[in-house]
GROMACS .gro file of N, CA, C and O in nm:
model
  504
    1UNK      N    1   0.417  -1.179  -1.571
    1UNK     CA    2   0.473  -1.134  -1.444
    1UNK      C    3   0.436  -0.987  -1.422
    1UNK      O    4   0.452  -0.904  -1.511
    2UNK      N    5   0.386  -0.957  -1.304
    2UNK     CA    6   0.350  -0.821  -1.269
    2UNK      C    7   0.465  -0.757  -1.194
    2UNK      O    8   0.519  -0.815  -1.099
    3UNK      N    9   0.505  -0.640  -1.235
    3UNK     CA   10   0.606  -0.563  -1.163
    3UNK      C   11   0.538  -0.440  -1.106
    3UNK      O   12   0.467  -0.369  -1.177
    4UNK      N   13   0.562  -0.415  -0.980
    4UNK     CA   14   0.501  -0.302  -0.912
    4UNK      C   15   0.608  -0.197  -0.885
    4UNK      O   16   0.716  -0.229  -0.833
    5UNK      N   17   0.577  -0.072  -0.917
    5UNK     CA   18   0.673   0.036  -0.898
    5UNK      C   19   0.610   0.141  -0.809
    5UNK      O   20   0.508   0.202  -0.845
    6UNK      N   21   0.670   0.161  -0.692
    6UNK     CA   22   0.622   0.262  -0.598
    6UNK      C   23   0.696   0.394  -0.621
    6UNK      O   24   0.812   0.395  -0.664
    7UNK      N   25   0.629   0.502  -0.587
    7UNK     CA   26   0.691   0.634  -0.591
    7UNK      C   27   0.622   0.723  -0.489
    7UNK      O   28   0.515   0.690  -0.439
    8UNK      N   29   0.685   0.837  -0.460
    8UNK     CA   30   0.622   0.935  -0.372
    8UNK      C   31   0.679   0.942  -0.232
    8UNK      O   32   0.638   1.027  -0.153
    9UNK      N   33   0.772   0.853  -0.200
    9UNK     CA   34   0.832   0.860  -0.067
    9UNK      C   35   0.923   0.980  -0.052
    9UNK      O   36   0.952   1.051  -0.149
   10UNK      N   37   0.968   1.002   0.071
   10UNK     CA   38   1.058   1.114   0.094
   10UNK      C   39   1.068   1.148   0.240
   10UNK      O   40   1.026   1.070   0.327
   11UNK      N   41   1.122   1.265   0.267
   11UNK     CA   42   1.140   1.315   0.403
   11UNK      C   43   1.037   1.423   0.431
   11UNK      O   44   1.020   1.515   0.350
   12UNK      N   45   0.968   1.411   0.542
   12UNK     CA   46   0.865   1.508   0.577
   12UNK      C   47   0.868   1.531   0.727
   12UNK      O   48   0.907   1.441   0.804
   13UNK      N   49   0.827   1.647   0.771
   13UNK     CA   50   0.819   1.675   0.913
   13UNK      C   51   0.693   1.614   0.972
   13UNK      O   52   0.592   1.593   0.901
   14UNK      N   53   0.697   1.588   1.099
   14UNK     CA   54   0.580   1.535   1.169
   14UNK      C   55   0.462   1.629   1.146
   14UNK      O   56   0.477   1.752   1.150
   15UNK      N   57   0.347   1.569   1.121
   15UNK     CA   58   0.227   1.647   1.091
   15UNK      C   59   0.205   1.671   0.942
   15UNK      O   60   0.098   1.716   0.902
   16UNK      N   61   0.307   1.642   0.864
   16UNK     CA   62   0.297   1.663   0.720
   16UNK      C   63   0.228   1.550   0.647
   16UNK      O   64   0.178   1.455   0.710
   17UNK      N   65   0.228   1.560   0.514
   17UNK     CA   66   0.159   1.463   0.430
   17UNK      C   67   0.247   1.417   0.315
   17UNK      O   68   0.335   1.491   0.268
   18UNK      N   69   0.219   1.296   0.271
   18UNK     CA   70   0.281   1.241   0.150
   18UNK      C   71   0.177   1.156   0.080
   18UNK      O   72   0.087   1.100   0.145
   19UNK      N   73   0.191   1.143  -0.051
   19UNK     CA   74   0.106   1.051  -0.125
   19UNK      C   75   0.195   0.954  -0.202
   19UNK      O   76   0.276   0.994  -0.285
   20UNK      N   77   0.178   0.828  -0.170
   20UNK     CA   78   0.250   0.722  -0.240
   20UNK      C   79   0.167   0.672  -0.358
   20UNK      O   80   0.044   0.668  -0.351
   21UNK      N   81   0.236   0.635  -0.463
   21UNK     CA   82   0.170   0.577  -0.581
   21UNK      C   83   0.232   0.443  -0.612
   21UNK      O   84   0.350   0.420  -0.587
   22UNK      N   85   0.151   0.357  -0.670
   22UNK     CA   86   0.198   0.224  -0.712
   22UNK      C   87   0.139   0.197  -0.849
   22UNK      O   88   0.016   0.198  -0.865
   23UNK      N   89   0.226   0.176  -0.944
   23UNK     CA   90   0.182   0.152  -1.080
   23UNK      C   91   0.237   0.020  -1.130
   23UNK      O   92   0.357   0.008  -1.158
   24UNK      N   93   0.155  -0.080  -1.140
   24UNK     CA   94   0.200  -0.207  -1.195
   24UNK      C   95   0.235  -0.195  -1.342
   24UNK      O   96   0.170  -0.122  -1.416
   25UNK      N   97   0.335  -0.265  -1.384
   25UNK     CA   98   0.370  -0.268  -1.525
   25UNK      C   99   0.353  -0.409  -1.577
   25UNK      O  100   0.361  -0.506  -1.502
   26UNK      N  101   0.325  -0.420  -1.700
   26UNK     CA  102   0.312  -0.552  -1.759
   26UNK      C  103   0.169  -0.596  -1.778
   26UNK      O  104   0.140  -0.677  -1.865
   27UNK      N  105   0.080  -0.550  -1.693
   27UNK     CA  106  -0.060  -0.584  -1.710
   27UNK      C  107  -0.146  -0.495  -1.623
   27UNK      O  108  -0.098  -0.429  -1.534
   28UNK      N  109  -0.274  -0.500  -1.651
   28UNK     CA  110  -0.367  -0.427  -1.567
   28UNK      C  111  -0.387  -0.502  -1.436
   28UNK      O  112  -0.373  -0.624  -1.430
   29UNK      N  113  -0.418  -0.429  -1.333
   29UNK     CA  114  -0.441  -0.494  -1.205
   29UNK      C  115  -0.586  -0.484  -1.163
   29UNK      O  116  -0.619  -0.484  -1.045
   30UNK      N  117  -0.676  -0.482  -1.259
   30UNK     CA  118  -0.818  -0.466  -1.229
   30UNK      C  119  -0.874  -0.577  -1.140
   30UNK      O  120  -0.965  -0.554  -1.062
   31UNK      N  121  -0.824  -0.696  -1.155
   31UNK     CA  122  -0.878  -0.808  -1.078
   31UNK      C  123  -0.782  -0.850  -0.967
   31UNK      O  124  -0.767  -0.969  -0.938
   32UNK      N  125  -0.719  -0.751  -0.906
   32UNK     CA  126  -0.627  -0.777  -0.796
   32UNK      C  127  -0.668  -0.697  -0.674
   32UNK      O  128  -0.707  -0.580  -0.685
   33UNK      N  129  -0.657  -0.758  -0.557
   33UNK     CA  130  -0.659  -0.683  -0.433
   33UNK      C  131  -0.523  -0.615  -0.420
   33UNK      O  132  -0.420  -0.676  -0.449
   34UNK      N  133  -0.521  -0.490  -0.379
   34UNK     CA  134  -0.397  -0.417  -0.364
   34UNK      C  135  -0.376  -0.380  -0.218
   34UNK      O  136  -0.471  -0.346  -0.146
   35UNK      N  137  -0.252  -0.386  -0.176
   35UNK     CA  138  -0.222  -0.354  -0.038
   35UNK      C  139  -0.094  -0.272  -0.025
   35UNK      O  140  -0.009  -0.273  -0.114
   36UNK      N  141  -0.087  -0.201   0.086
   36UNK     CA  142   0.036  -0.131   0.124
   36UNK      C  143   0.084  -0.191   0.257
   36UNK      O  144   0.004  -0.211   0.349
   37UNK      N  145   0.212  -0.218   0.261
   37UNK     CA  146   0.276  -0.269   0.380
   37UNK      C  147   0.396  -0.179   0.410
   37UNK      O  148   0.439  -0.100   0.326
   38UNK      N  149   0.450  -0.192   0.532
   38UNK     CA  150   0.569  -0.115   0.565
   38UNK      C  151   0.660  -0.197   0.656
   38UNK      O  152   0.616  -0.287   0.725
   39UNK      N  153   0.787  -0.161   0.649
   39UNK     CA  154   0.884  -0.229   0.733
   39UNK      C  155   0.983  -0.126   0.787
   39UNK      O  156   1.055  -0.061   0.710
   40UNK      N  157   0.983  -0.113   0.919
   40UNK     CA  158   1.076  -0.024   0.987
   40UNK      C  159   1.203  -0.102   1.021
   40UNK      O  160   1.200  -0.225   1.032
   41UNK      N  161   1.314  -0.033   1.042
   41UNK     CA  162   1.439  -0.102   1.075
   41UNK      C  163   1.424  -0.190   1.198
   41UNK      O  164   1.371  -0.146   1.301
   42UNK      N  165   1.466  -0.314   1.185
   42UNK     CA  166   1.460  -0.407   1.297
   42UNK      C  167   1.324  -0.464   1.327
   42UNK      O  168   1.308  -0.537   1.426
   43UNK      N  169   1.226  -0.433   1.243
   43UNK     CA  170   1.091  -0.482   1.266
   43UNK      C  171   1.043  -0.565   1.148
   43UNK      O  172   1.097  -0.557   1.039
   44UNK      N  173   0.938  -0.642   1.171
   44UNK     CA  174   0.881  -0.721   1.065
   44UNK      C  175   0.794  -0.633   0.975
   44UNK      O  176   0.743  -0.530   1.017
   45UNK      N  177   0.778  -0.680   0.853
   45UNK     CA  178   0.689  -0.609   0.761
   45UNK      C  179   0.546  -0.623   0.812
   45UNK      O  180   0.503  -0.732   0.853
   46UNK      N  181   0.471  -0.512   0.806
   46UNK     CA  182   0.335  -0.513   0.858
   46UNK      C  183   0.237  -0.453   0.759
   46UNK      O  184   0.272  -0.367   0.677
   47UNK      N  185   0.115  -0.498   0.771
   47UNK     CA  186   0.007  -0.448   0.687
   47UNK      C  187  -0.026  -0.305   0.727
   47UNK      O  188  -0.033  -0.272   0.846
   48UNK      N  189  -0.052  -0.220   0.627
   48UNK     CA  190  -0.090  -0.081   0.652
   48UNK      C  191  -0.233  -0.055   0.605
   48UNK      O  192  -0.317  -0.007   0.679
   49UNK      N  193  -0.259  -0.087   0.478
   49UNK     CA  194  -0.390  -0.060   0.420
   49UNK      C  195  -0.411  -0.148   0.298
   49UNK      O  196  -0.315  -0.190   0.233
   50UNK      N  197  -0.537  -0.176   0.268
   50UNK     CA  198  -0.568  -0.258   0.152
   50UNK      C  199  -0.699  -0.216   0.090
   50UNK      O  200  -0.784  -0.156   0.156
   51UNK      N  201  -0.713  -0.249  -0.039
   51UNK     CA  202  -0.836  -0.215  -0.111
   51UNK      C  203  -0.873  -0.334  -0.199
   51UNK      O  204  -0.787  -0.395  -0.265
   52UNK      N  205  -0.999  -0.368  -0.199
   52UNK     CA  206  -1.045  -0.482  -0.278
   52UNK      C  207  -1.035  -0.454  -0.427
   52UNK      O  208  -1.019  -0.340  -0.470
   53UNK      N  209  -1.050  -0.561  -0.506
   53UNK     CA  210  -1.033  -0.547  -0.650
   53UNK      C  211  -1.135  -0.449  -0.710
   53UNK      O  212  -1.106  -0.378  -0.805
   54UNK      N  213  -1.253  -0.442  -0.650
   54UNK     CA  214  -1.358  -0.353  -0.701
   54UNK      C  215  -1.345  -0.212  -0.647
   54UNK      O  216  -1.410  -0.120  -0.698
   55UNK      N  217  -1.263  -0.196  -0.544
   55UNK     CA  218  -1.255  -0.066  -0.478
   55UNK      C  219  -1.364  -0.045  -0.375
   55UNK      O  220  -1.365   0.057  -0.306
   56UNK      N  221  -1.452  -0.143  -0.360
   56UNK     CA  222  -1.565  -0.127  -0.270
   56UNK      C  223  -1.533  -0.146  -0.124
   56UNK      O  224  -1.608  -0.102  -0.037
   57UNK      N  225  -1.423  -0.214  -0.096
   57UNK     CA  226  -1.384  -0.238   0.043
   57UNK      C  227  -1.243  -0.191   0.068
   57UNK      O  228  -1.153  -0.214  -0.014
   58UNK      N  229  -1.223  -0.127   0.181
   58UNK     CA  230  -1.090  -0.088   0.226
   58UNK      C  231  -1.073  -0.132   0.370
   58UNK      O  232  -1.172  -0.154   0.442
   59UNK      N  233  -0.948  -0.145   0.409
   59UNK     CA  234  -0.919  -0.187   0.547
   59UNK      C  235  -0.787  -0.126   0.587
   59UNK      O  236  -0.695  -0.116   0.506
   60UNK      N  237  -0.779  -0.083   0.714
   60UNK     CA  238  -0.660  -0.015   0.762
   60UNK      C  239  -0.612  -0.075   0.893
   60UNK      O  240  -0.692  -0.121   0.976
   61UNK      N  241  -0.483  -0.068   0.911
   61UNK     CA  242  -0.427  -0.102   1.042
   61UNK      C  243  -0.472   0.004   1.141
   61UNK      O  244  -0.490   0.122   1.105
   62UNK      N  245  -0.491  -0.035   1.265
   62UNK     CA  246  -0.537   0.059   1.367
   62UNK      C  247  -0.443   0.179   1.380
   62UNK      O  248  -0.487   0.290   1.407
   63UNK      N  249  -0.316   0.157   1.358
   63UNK     CA  250  -0.216   0.262   1.378
   63UNK      C  251  -0.228   0.375   1.275
   63UNK      O  252  -0.176   0.484   1.299
   64UNK      N  253  -0.294   0.349   1.162
   64UNK     CA  254  -0.304   0.452   1.058
   64UNK      C  255  -0.448   0.493   1.030
   64UNK      O  256  -0.472   0.586   0.951
   65UNK      N  257  -0.542   0.427   1.094
   65UNK     CA  258  -0.684   0.456   1.069
   65UNK      C  259  -0.715   0.602   1.099
   65UNK      O  260  -0.676   0.655   1.203
   66UNK      N  261  -0.782   0.667   1.005
   66UNK     CA  262  -0.817   0.807   1.022
   66UNK      C  263  -0.711   0.902   0.970
   66UNK      O  264  -0.736   1.023   0.957
   67UNK      N  265  -0.592   0.850   0.940
   67UNK     CA  266  -0.485   0.935   0.889
   67UNK      C  267  -0.446   0.899   0.746
   67UNK      O  268  -0.408   0.986   0.668
   68UNK      N  269  -0.455   0.771   0.712
   68UNK     CA  270  -0.417   0.724   0.578
   68UNK      C  271  -0.542   0.686   0.500
   68UNK      O  272  -0.641   0.639   0.556
   69UNK      N  273  -0.534   0.705   0.368
   69UNK     CA  274  -0.643   0.666   0.280
   69UNK      C  275  -0.586   0.596   0.158
   69UNK      O  276  -0.500   0.650   0.089
   70UNK      N  277  -0.637   0.476   0.132
   70UNK     CA  278  -0.597   0.402   0.013
   70UNK      C  279  -0.705   0.418  -0.094
   70UNK      O  280  -0.825   0.421  -0.062
   71UNK      N  281  -0.663   0.430  -0.216
   71UNK     CA  282  -0.758   0.442  -0.326
   71UNK      C  283  -0.695   0.383  -0.452
   71UNK      O  284  -0.575   0.359  -0.457
   72UNK      N  285  -0.780   0.358  -0.550
   72UNK     CA  286  -0.729   0.304  -0.676
   72UNK      C  287  -0.798   0.374  -0.792
   72UNK      O  288  -0.916   0.408  -0.783
   73UNK      N  289  -0.724   0.394  -0.899
   73UNK     CA  290  -0.776   0.452  -1.020
   73UNK      C  291  -0.746   0.351  -1.131
   73UNK      O  292  -0.634   0.349  -1.184
   74UNK      N  293  -0.843   0.269  -1.164
   74UNK     CA  294  -0.819   0.164  -1.262
   74UNK      C  295  -0.794   0.221  -1.401
   74UNK      O  296  -0.725   0.160  -1.482
   75UNK      N  297  -0.848   0.338  -1.429
   75UNK     CA  298  -0.824   0.399  -1.560
   75UNK      C  299  -0.676   0.434  -1.576
   75UNK      O  300  -0.621   0.427  -1.686
   76UNK      N  301  -0.613   0.470  -1.464
   76UNK     CA  302  -0.470   0.503  -1.467
   76UNK      C  303  -0.384   0.386  -1.423
   76UNK      O  304  -0.262   0.397  -1.418
   77UNK      N  305  -0.451   0.275  -1.386
   77UNK     CA  306  -0.379   0.156  -1.342
   77UNK      C  307  -0.285   0.189  -1.227
   77UNK      O  308  -0.168   0.147  -1.225
   78UNK      N  309  -0.337   0.265  -1.130
   78UNK     CA  310  -0.254   0.313  -1.020
   78UNK      C  311  -0.332   0.302  -0.889
   78UNK      O  312  -0.453   0.323  -0.886
   79UNK      N  313  -0.260   0.268  -0.784
   79UNK     CA  314  -0.316   0.269  -0.650
   79UNK      C  315  -0.238   0.371  -0.567
   79UNK      O  316  -0.118   0.389  -0.588
   80UNK      N  317  -0.307   0.439  -0.478
   80UNK     CA  318  -0.249   0.547  -0.401
   80UNK      C  319  -0.261   0.519  -0.251
   80UNK      O  320  -0.352   0.449  -0.206
   81UNK      N  321  -0.169   0.579  -0.177
   81UNK     CA  322  -0.180   0.583  -0.032
   81UNK      C  323  -0.156   0.727   0.011
   81UNK      O  324  -0.043   0.775   0.006
   82UNK      N  325  -0.263   0.794   0.048
   82UNK     CA  326  -0.253   0.930   0.098
   82UNK      C  327  -0.226   0.924   0.248
   82UNK      O  328  -0.305   0.864   0.322
   83UNK      N  329  -0.117   0.983   0.290
   83UNK     CA  330  -0.077   0.977   0.431
   83UNK      C  331  -0.076   1.117   0.488
   83UNK      O  332   0.002   1.203   0.443
   84UNK      N  333  -0.162   1.141   0.584
   84UNK     CA  334  -0.173   1.270   0.650
   84UNK      C  335  -0.134   1.258   0.796
   84UNK      O  336  -0.130   1.148   0.852
   85UNK      N  337  -0.108   1.370   0.859
   85UNK     CA  338  -0.073   1.374   1.001
   85UNK      C  339   0.035   1.273   1.033
   85UNK      O  340   0.024   1.195   1.129
   86UNK      N  341   0.139   1.274   0.955
   86UNK     CA  342   0.244   1.174   0.970
   86UNK      C  343   0.316   1.189   1.103
   86UNK      O  344   0.334   1.301   1.154
   87UNK      N  345   0.357   1.076   1.157
   87UNK     CA  346   0.427   1.070   1.285
   87UNK      C  347   0.565   1.006   1.263
   87UNK      O  348   0.583   0.929   1.169
   88UNK      N  349   0.660   1.035   1.352
   88UNK     CA  350   0.791   0.972   1.339
   88UNK      C  351   0.782   0.818   1.334
   88UNK      O  352   0.862   0.755   1.264
   89UNK      N  353   0.686   0.761   1.403
   89UNK     CA  354   0.672   0.615   1.402
   89UNK      C  355   0.620   0.560   1.269
   89UNK      O  356   0.614   0.439   1.251
   90UNK      N  357   0.582   0.648   1.178
   90UNK     CA  358   0.544   0.603   1.043
   90UNK      C  359   0.666   0.582   0.954
   90UNK      O  360   0.653   0.534   0.841
   91UNK      N  361   0.783   0.620   1.004
   91UNK     CA  362   0.905   0.603   0.926
   91UNK      C  363   0.929   0.456   0.895
   91UNK      O  364   0.932   0.372   0.985
   92UNK      N  365   0.944   0.425   0.767
   92UNK     CA  366   0.962   0.287   0.723
   92UNK      C  367   0.980   0.285   0.571
   92UNK      O  368   0.961   0.387   0.504
   93UNK      N  369   1.014   0.169   0.520
   93UNK     CA  370   1.006   0.145   0.377
   93UNK      C  371   0.866   0.094   0.349
   93UNK      O  372   0.820  -0.001   0.413
   94UNK      N  373   0.799   0.158   0.255
   94UNK     CA  374   0.661   0.122   0.222
   94UNK      C  375   0.660   0.042   0.093
   94UNK      O  376   0.723   0.081  -0.008
   95UNK      N  377   0.586  -0.069   0.097
   95UNK     CA  378   0.579  -0.161  -0.015
   95UNK      C  379   0.436  -0.172  -0.067
   95UNK      O  380   0.341  -0.183   0.012
   96UNK      N  381   0.424  -0.173  -0.196
   96UNK     CA  382   0.297  -0.202  -0.262
   96UNK      C  383   0.292  -0.351  -0.294
   96UNK      O  384   0.394  -0.411  -0.329
   97UNK      N  385   0.174  -0.410  -0.283
   97UNK     CA  386   0.160  -0.553  -0.310
   97UNK      C  387   0.028  -0.580  -0.381
   97UNK      O  388  -0.069  -0.506  -0.363
   98UNK      N  389   0.027  -0.686  -0.459
   98UNK     CA  390  -0.093  -0.723  -0.535
   98UNK      C  391  -0.126  -0.870  -0.512
   98UNK      O  392  -0.036  -0.955  -0.508
   99UNK      N  393  -0.253  -0.897  -0.497
   99UNK     CA  394  -0.302  -1.034  -0.477
   99UNK      C  395  -0.402  -1.067  -0.586
   99UNK      O  396  -0.501  -0.994  -0.603
  100UNK      N  397  -0.378  -1.175  -0.657
  100UNK     CA  398  -0.470  -1.214  -0.764
  100UNK      C  399  -0.605  -1.253  -0.706
  100UNK      O  400  -0.616  -1.307  -0.597
  101UNK      N  401  -0.711  -1.229  -0.782
  101UNK     CA  402  -0.842  -1.277  -0.744
  101UNK      C  403  -0.940  -1.165  -0.713
  101UNK      O  404  -0.901  -1.050  -0.694
  102UNK      N  405  -1.065  -1.203  -0.704
  102UNK     CA  406  -1.173  -1.106  -0.686
  102UNK      C  407  -1.243  -1.125  -0.552
  102UNK      O  408  -1.364  -1.108  -0.540
  103UNK      N  409  -1.167  -1.158  -0.451
  103UNK     CA  410  -1.223  -1.169  -0.317
  103UNK      C  411  -1.274  -1.033  -0.273
  103UNK      O  412  -1.207  -0.931  -0.291
  104UNK      N  413  -1.392  -1.032  -0.217
  104UNK     CA  414  -1.452  -0.905  -0.177
  104UNK      C  415  -1.381  -0.844  -0.057
  104UNK      O  416  -1.365  -0.723  -0.047
  105UNK      N  417  -1.339  -0.929   0.035
  105UNK     CA  418  -1.275  -0.880   0.156
  105UNK      C  419  -1.130  -0.843   0.128
  105UNK      O  420  -1.067  -0.896   0.037
  106UNK      N  421  -1.078  -0.753   0.208
  106UNK     CA  422  -0.937  -0.713   0.196
  106UNK      C  423  -0.851  -0.812   0.274
  106UNK      O  424  -0.882  -0.845   0.389
  107UNK      N  425  -0.747  -0.858   0.211
  107UNK     CA  426  -0.657  -0.954   0.274
  107UNK      C  427  -0.543  -0.879   0.343
  107UNK      O  428  -0.482  -0.792   0.283
  108UNK      N  429  -0.515  -0.914   0.468
  108UNK     CA  430  -0.411  -0.847   0.542
  108UNK      C  431  -0.287  -0.934   0.561
  108UNK      O  432  -0.184  -0.884   0.604
  109UNK      N  433  -0.299  -1.062   0.530
  109UNK     CA  434  -0.189  -1.157   0.550
  109UNK      C  435  -0.083  -1.138   0.442
  109UNK      O  436  -0.111  -1.152   0.323
  110UNK      N  437   0.039  -1.111   0.484
  110UNK     CA  438   0.148  -1.087   0.389
  110UNK      C  439   0.166  -1.203   0.293
  110UNK      O  440   0.188  -1.185   0.173
  111UNK      N  441   0.156  -1.324   0.344
  111UNK     CA  442   0.187  -1.442   0.264
  111UNK      C  443   0.087  -1.464   0.151
  111UNK      O  444   0.113  -1.543   0.060
  112UNK      N  445  -0.026  -1.398   0.154
  112UNK     CA  446  -0.128  -1.418   0.051
  112UNK      C  447  -0.112  -1.324  -0.067
  112UNK      O  448  -0.187  -1.334  -0.164
  113UNK      N  449  -0.016  -1.234  -0.061
  113UNK     CA  450   0.006  -1.143  -0.173
  113UNK      C  451   0.107  -1.205  -0.270
  113UNK      O  452   0.206  -1.265  -0.229
  114UNK      N  453   0.079  -1.187  -0.398
  114UNK     CA  454   0.158  -1.256  -0.501
  114UNK      C  455   0.273  -1.173  -0.556
  114UNK      O  456   0.374  -1.229  -0.599
  115UNK      N  457   0.256  -1.042  -0.563
  115UNK     CA  458   0.357  -0.956  -0.624
  115UNK      C  459   0.389  -0.840  -0.531
  115UNK      O  460   0.300  -0.787  -0.462
  116UNK      N  461   0.516  -0.799  -0.535
  116UNK     CA  462   0.563  -0.692  -0.447
  116UNK      C  463   0.649  -0.594  -0.524
  116UNK      O  464   0.719  -0.632  -0.620
  117UNK      N  465   0.643  -0.468  -0.481
  117UNK     CA  466   0.733  -0.369  -0.535
  117UNK      C  467   0.864  -0.367  -0.458
  117UNK      O  468   0.882  -0.443  -0.363
  118UNK      N  469   0.953  -0.280  -0.500
  118UNK     CA  470   1.086  -0.269  -0.438
  118UNK      C  471   1.083  -0.184  -0.312
  118UNK      O  472   1.178  -0.188  -0.232
  119UNK      N  473   0.979  -0.106  -0.295
  119UNK     CA  474   0.966  -0.024  -0.175
  119UNK      C  475   1.010   0.119  -0.197
  119UNK      O  476   1.094   0.148  -0.284
  120UNK      N  477   0.954   0.208  -0.117
  120UNK     CA  478   0.991   0.349  -0.120
  120UNK      C  479   1.006   0.397   0.025
  120UNK      O  480   0.922   0.365   0.109
  121UNK      N  481   1.111   0.471   0.050
  121UNK     CA  482   1.141   0.513   0.187
  121UNK      C  483   1.057   0.633   0.227
  121UNK      O  484   1.049   0.732   0.153
  122UNK      N  485   0.998   0.625   0.344
  122UNK     CA  486   0.927   0.738   0.405
  122UNK      C  487   0.995   0.767   0.538
  122UNK      O  488   1.004   0.678   0.623
  123UNK      N  489   1.040   0.889   0.554
  123UNK     CA  490   1.105   0.930   0.677
  123UNK      C  491   1.033   1.051   0.733
  123UNK      O  492   1.017   1.152   0.664
  124UNK      N  493   0.988   1.040   0.858
  124UNK     CA  494   0.916   1.148   0.924
  124UNK      C  495   1.003   1.199   1.038
  124UNK      O  496   1.034   1.124   1.132
  125UNK      N  497   1.041   1.325   1.030
  125UNK     CA  498   1.126   1.382   1.134
  125UNK      C  499   1.041   1.450   1.240
  125UNK      O  500   0.933   1.503   1.212
  126UNK      N  501   1.092   1.447   1.362
  126UNK     CA  502   1.015   1.506   1.474
  126UNK      C  503   1.047   1.654   1.491
  126UNK      O  504   1.138   1.707   1.430
   0.00000   0.00000   0.00000
């Protein structure tokens, strides 16, 4: 069983930056696609960014493209989400997710991810 632990959330002013980290415990995630999702109050969970198992492909939601960057460091068994130019509408609980397999493309469908973290709160004040 893979357990994912997110960290790095917090309160930041609009225009600021945060870096989220996700560190799976129990095993390496080298052969997993990794994704970040978020859920704002009263809204459905949505895809934010994803990175293929090799790190060769990334994909972003239009709402964060150009502001967020996903990356992975397999040596540290950690995936990151660098968030810049944060906006109040980025406020949400952010979740890390892992999908088994070596598919080259990034998967954006929530139902295709196998493991989820508990989430970390990101609050952007105006």
